[in-house]
Amino acid sequence: MEEVKRVKLHGVGANPYSKRVELALRIKGIPYEYIEEDMSNKSQLLLTYNPVYKRIPVLVHNEKPVVESLVILEYIDENWRNTPQLLPDDPLERAKVRFWANFIQQELFEAMTLAVRYDGEVQAKAIDEVDEKMKVLEEGMKEMFPESGSASIQGEKLGLLDVLICSIFNSYKAYEEVLGVKILDPERFPLVFCWVEALKELPLVKELFPPHDQLVALLMVVRENVLKASSST
Amino acid sequence: MAEEVVLLDFWPSPFGMRVRIALAEKGIKYEYKEEDLKNKSALLLQMNPVHKKIPVLIHNGKPVCESLIQVQYIDEVWHHKSPLLPSDPYQRAIARFWADFVDKKIYDLGRKVWTTKGEEQEAAKKEFIESLKLLEGELGDKPYFGGENLGYVDVVLVPFYSWFYAYEKCGNFSIEAECPKLIAWAKRCMQKESVSKSLPDREKVYGFVLQLKKAFGIE
């Protein structure tokens, strides 16, 4: 019981940043207490823990907060060393993983977020960008994993890139349904597609992520607000 | 085995400066190659095909891209000398948080200060100073962000000090007036050879900014 209380995660339901931290904690077998935050009514605790950005996720370990999801993921990996490592030991391999983690987060996911949150031209441009970044990712992953021809989990070992890809693409079908656009075409992006599908089948992943319909409903709400805002201007 | 280290860089780049400082702190000999960004070398395009940007660190023929990743790489490979990141995981997380903050705020806001005018510029100046004040808060009474010695956050932030003069001239404000502790910290860092030899002269940077403004048609 003590163990669980020592690690707390402040997050929001299906938020992918929140989910990636939960996934990492579960991969590493770290018990934690999950606290759902209401972003429309932020708790005093959240504002104290994250005064700079005032947002989730926030990991609190022994009363000390860590914020920004990639910073949290590296912290989890470095602090709990007797558990499956998310990052490789070799410095050059680590640099490659960090490079692609940045790419997936800052280039690809940012574009996907824009596509959901905006309309008209901004959205169209964002969707094009997602496609461009997907091509780069597919090529990059082919280079990183030349032997297997697939980035899929070697054995049962999940790493940092698996966590990110899973948190972003697990719900790709929901994004496709809501945006009316194909994002993860198996013919154009076979490696990433197989990777995502393999991750989706893992029991660990299935129990963590909300079902398709729930996510579609959530994304629809976001889109509704977007359309309301643009039509009222 | 002889270590071969090459840095593809561009003299005014604050990102490149971070790597120069890290290499100097560790006493690593390397070959510096100046890139012409209007005419990028085949080597640069080969070593960083995704972003085609400097700096690129090439260690024994293998590229490492992106300045924060490069500084961490240098710290991990040459870990026996002048450690930049602390050893405690929580302290490392704090350092990484602030390095990420610098990347999210300082470059973009600084850029807005010299590329915009009027209301947009005033808003950028305000947020820029607010961000620097947050960093001052993190520094506190320590001589460096890293404590008694230069650390990761120092290396990540101090390159922008060479651009402060240009920001001030373009934005018509004084950073020292608003953030005296931070300027004192920057001057302290400049007393270290690894920093002073890695940062260009501020007048040279200002001249470069004026050239860019002319080229982009910004008044």
mmCIF file of C-alpha atoms in Angstrom, chain A residues 27-181:
data_model
loop_
_atom_site.group_PDB
_atom_site.id
_atom_site.type_symbol
_atom_site.label_atom_id
_atom_site.label_comp_id
_atom_site.label_asym_id
_atom_site.label_seq_id
_atom_site.Cartn_x
_atom_site.Cartn_y
_atom_site.Cartn_z
ATOM 1 C CA ILE A 27 5.640 -1.632 -18.552
ATOM 2 C CA LYS A 28 8.063 -1.053 -15.723
ATOM 3 C CA GLY A 29 5.721 -2.618 -13.196
ATOM 4 C CA ILE A 30 5.643 0.505 -11.025
ATOM 5 C CA PRO A 31 2.528 0.704 -8.846
ATOM 6 C CA TYR A 32 0.890 4.129 -8.904
ATOM 7 C CA GLU A 33 -2.187 6.038 -7.842
ATOM 8 C CA TYR A 34 -4.019 7.728 -10.681
ATOM 9 C CA ILE A 35 -5.722 11.062 -10.077
ATOM 10 C CA GLU A 36 -8.086 12.408 -12.722
ATOM 11 C CA GLU A 37 -7.825 16.159 -13.203
ATOM 12 C CA ASP A 38 -10.534 18.433 -14.576
ATOM 13 C CA MET A 39 -8.834 20.834 -17.004
ATOM 14 C CA SER A 40 -11.794 23.227 -16.902
ATOM 15 C CA ASN A 41 -11.347 23.458 -13.145
ATOM 16 C CA LYS A 42 -7.708 22.851 -12.348
ATOM 17 C CA SER A 43 -6.942 21.700 -8.842
ATOM 18 C CA GLN A 44 -4.794 23.835 -6.552
ATOM 19 C CA LEU A 45 -2.468 20.854 -6.301
ATOM 20 C CA LEU A 46 -1.932 20.770 -10.064
ATOM 21 C CA LEU A 47 -1.167 24.493 -10.160
ATOM 22 C CA THR A 48 1.341 24.022 -7.340
ATOM 23 C CA TYR A 49 3.006 21.056 -9.015
ATOM 24 C CA ASN A 50 3.168 22.614 -12.485
ATOM 25 C CA PRO A 51 3.249 26.385 -12.114
ATOM 26 C CA VAL A 52 5.003 26.935 -15.459
ATOM 27 C CA TYR A 53 2.594 25.128 -17.777
ATOM 28 C CA LYS A 54 -0.366 24.350 -15.469
ATOM 29 C CA ARG A 55 -1.192 21.102 -17.257
ATOM 30 C CA ILE A 56 -1.101 17.340 -17.023
ATOM 31 C CA PRO A 57 0.492 14.875 -16.896
ATOM 32 C CA VAL A 58 2.269 15.397 -13.619
ATOM 33 C CA LEU A 59 4.098 12.540 -11.975
ATOM 34 C CA VAL A 60 4.554 12.962 -8.249
ATOM 35 C CA HIS A 61 7.121 10.718 -6.601
ATOM 36 C CA ASN A 62 7.695 10.997 -2.863
ATOM 37 C CA GLU A 63 5.868 14.364 -2.978
ATOM 38 C CA LYS A 64 8.191 15.695 -5.717
ATOM 39 C CA PRO A 65 6.644 16.602 -9.074
ATOM 40 C CA VAL A 66 8.044 15.854 -12.537
ATOM 41 C CA VAL A 67 6.339 17.407 -15.572
ATOM 42 C CA GLU A 68 6.483 17.260 -19.400
ATOM 43 C CA SER A 69 5.821 13.748 -20.652
ATOM 44 C CA LEU A 70 9.196 13.024 -22.269
ATOM 45 C CA VAL A 71 10.996 14.300 -19.159
ATOM 46 C CA ILE A 72 8.721 12.071 -17.050
ATOM 47 C CA LEU A 73 9.432 9.028 -19.225
ATOM 48 C CA GLU A 74 13.204 9.463 -18.913
ATOM 49 C CA TYR A 75 12.852 10.022 -15.165
ATOM 50 C CA ILE A 76 10.845 6.825 -14.757
ATOM 51 C CA ASP A 77 13.451 4.922 -16.734
ATOM 52 C CA GLU A 78 16.422 6.281 -14.803
ATOM 53 C CA ASN A 79 14.910 6.064 -11.352
ATOM 54 C CA TRP A 80 13.676 2.485 -11.569
ATOM 55 C CA ARG A 81 16.630 0.640 -12.970
ATOM 56 C CA ASN A 82 15.740 -2.890 -11.842
ATOM 57 C CA THR A 83 12.855 -2.977 -14.284
ATOM 58 C CA PRO A 84 12.685 -3.282 -18.106
ATOM 59 C CA GLN A 85 14.595 -0.327 -19.570
ATOM 60 C CA LEU A 86 12.796 1.966 -21.992
ATOM 61 C CA LEU A 87 15.994 3.415 -23.411
ATOM 62 C CA PRO A 88 18.980 1.409 -24.680
ATOM 63 C CA ASP A 89 22.296 1.456 -22.792
ATOM 64 C CA ASP A 90 24.498 2.447 -25.703
ATOM 65 C CA PRO A 91 24.816 6.262 -25.990
ATOM 66 C CA LEU A 92 24.529 6.305 -29.794
ATOM 67 C CA GLU A 93 21.417 4.103 -29.741
ATOM 68 C CA ARG A 94 19.964 6.313 -27.017
ATOM 69 C CA ALA A 95 20.627 9.394 -29.158
ATOM 70 C CA LYS A 96 18.757 7.743 -32.059
ATOM 71 C CA VAL A 97 15.783 6.854 -29.845
ATOM 72 C CA ARG A 98 15.666 10.409 -28.452
ATOM 73 C CA PHE A 99 15.862 11.822 -31.983
ATOM 74 C CA TRP A 100 12.859 9.803 -33.162
ATOM 75 C CA ALA A 101 10.981 10.467 -29.916
ATOM 76 C CA ASN A 102 11.367 14.204 -30.622
ATOM 77 C CA PHE A 103 10.318 13.735 -34.236
ATOM 78 C CA ILE A 104 7.238 11.722 -33.356
ATOM 79 C CA GLN A 105 6.229 14.229 -30.709
ATOM 80 C CA GLN A 106 7.204 17.606 -32.171
ATOM 81 C CA GLU A 107 6.632 17.011 -35.856
ATOM 82 C CA LEU A 108 4.143 14.214 -36.330
ATOM 83 C CA PHE A 109 1.903 14.514 -33.290
ATOM 84 C CA GLU A 110 1.837 18.320 -33.412
ATOM 85 C CA ALA A 111 0.538 18.105 -36.982
ATOM 86 C CA MET A 112 -2.109 15.554 -35.986
ATOM 87 C CA THR A 113 -3.234 17.791 -33.137
ATOM 88 C CA LEU A 114 -3.562 20.751 -35.515
ATOM 89 C CA ALA A 115 -5.654 18.653 -37.873
ATOM 90 C CA VAL A 116 -8.100 17.835 -35.087
ATOM 91 C CA ARG A 117 -8.244 21.299 -33.567
ATOM 92 C CA TYR A 118 -8.626 23.365 -36.702
ATOM 93 C CA ASP A 119 -10.719 23.636 -39.791
ATOM 94 C CA GLY A 120 -10.488 24.721 -43.405
ATOM 95 C CA GLU A 121 -7.085 25.585 -44.788
ATOM 96 C CA VAL A 122 -5.160 25.122 -41.561
ATOM 97 C CA GLN A 123 -6.572 21.632 -41.244
ATOM 98 C CA ALA A 124 -5.873 20.734 -44.872
ATOM 99 C CA LYS A 125 -2.290 21.873 -44.520
ATOM 100 C CA ALA A 126 -1.909 19.944 -41.257
ATOM 101 C CA ILE A 127 -3.227 16.758 -42.856
ATOM 102 C CA ASP A 128 -0.694 17.114 -45.688
ATOM 103 C CA GLU A 129 2.029 17.578 -43.117
ATOM 104 C CA VAL A 130 0.963 14.450 -41.223
ATOM 105 C CA ASP A 131 1.327 12.526 -44.467
ATOM 106 C CA GLU A 132 4.806 13.967 -45.105
ATOM 107 C CA LYS A 133 5.949 13.138 -41.581
ATOM 108 C CA MET A 134 4.538 9.608 -41.828
ATOM 109 C CA LYS A 135 6.724 9.011 -44.889
ATOM 110 C CA VAL A 136 9.788 10.210 -42.986
ATOM 111 C CA LEU A 137 8.888 8.040 -39.994
ATOM 112 C CA GLU A 138 8.403 4.947 -42.159
ATOM 113 C CA GLU A 139 11.812 5.446 -43.797
ATOM 114 C CA GLY A 140 13.475 6.225 -40.495
ATOM 115 C CA MET A 141 12.107 3.147 -38.785
ATOM 116 C CA LYS A 142 13.180 0.940 -41.691
ATOM 117 C CA GLU A 143 16.713 2.184 -41.117
ATOM 118 C CA MET A 144 16.561 1.727 -37.379
ATOM 119 C CA PHE A 145 15.229 -1.805 -37.547
ATOM 120 C CA PRO A 146 16.721 -3.271 -40.725
ATOM 121 C CA GLU A 147 16.936 -6.897 -39.604
ATOM 122 C CA SER A 148 13.387 -7.645 -38.698
ATOM 123 C CA GLY A 149 11.994 -5.254 -41.294
ATOM 124 C CA SER A 150 9.567 -4.390 -38.568
ATOM 125 C CA ALA A 151 9.796 -2.218 -35.508
ATOM 126 C CA SER A 152 7.616 -4.634 -33.592
ATOM 127 C CA ILE A 153 8.511 -5.493 -30.128
ATOM 128 C CA GLN A 154 11.490 -7.780 -29.915
ATOM 129 C CA GLY A 155 10.292 -10.425 -27.544
ATOM 130 C CA GLU A 156 8.160 -8.715 -24.955
ATOM 131 C CA LYS A 157 10.486 -5.754 -24.524
ATOM 132 C CA LEU A 158 8.754 -2.437 -25.044
ATOM 133 C CA GLY A 159 10.827 0.708 -25.326
ATOM 134 C CA LEU A 160 10.323 4.470 -25.408
ATOM 135 C CA LEU A 161 9.350 4.538 -29.090
ATOM 136 C CA ASP A 162 6.789 1.782 -28.525
ATOM 137 C CA VAL A 163 5.266 3.896 -25.752
ATOM 138 C CA LEU A 164 5.017 6.972 -27.974
ATOM 139 C CA ILE A 165 3.769 5.174 -31.072
ATOM 140 C CA CYS A 166 1.193 3.370 -28.974
ATOM 141 C CA SER A 167 -0.064 6.491 -27.186
ATOM 142 C CA ILE A 168 -0.458 8.342 -30.470
ATOM 143 C CA PHE A 169 -1.545 5.688 -32.933
ATOM 144 C CA ASN A 170 -3.544 3.295 -30.824
ATOM 145 C CA SER A 171 -6.506 5.472 -31.637
ATOM 146 C CA TYR A 172 -5.638 6.084 -35.293
ATOM 147 C CA LYS A 173 -8.934 4.593 -36.493
ATOM 148 C CA ALA A 174 -10.841 7.088 -34.352
ATOM 149 C CA TYR A 175 -8.819 9.973 -35.831
ATOM 150 C CA GLU A 176 -9.493 8.628 -39.322
ATOM 151 C CA GLU A 177 -13.199 8.346 -38.660
ATOM 152 C CA VAL A 178 -13.527 11.833 -37.199
ATOM 153 C CA LEU A 179 -11.291 13.578 -39.744
ATOM 154 C CA GLY A 180 -12.501 11.530 -42.706
ATOM 155 C CA VAL A 181 -8.920 10.970 -43.822
#
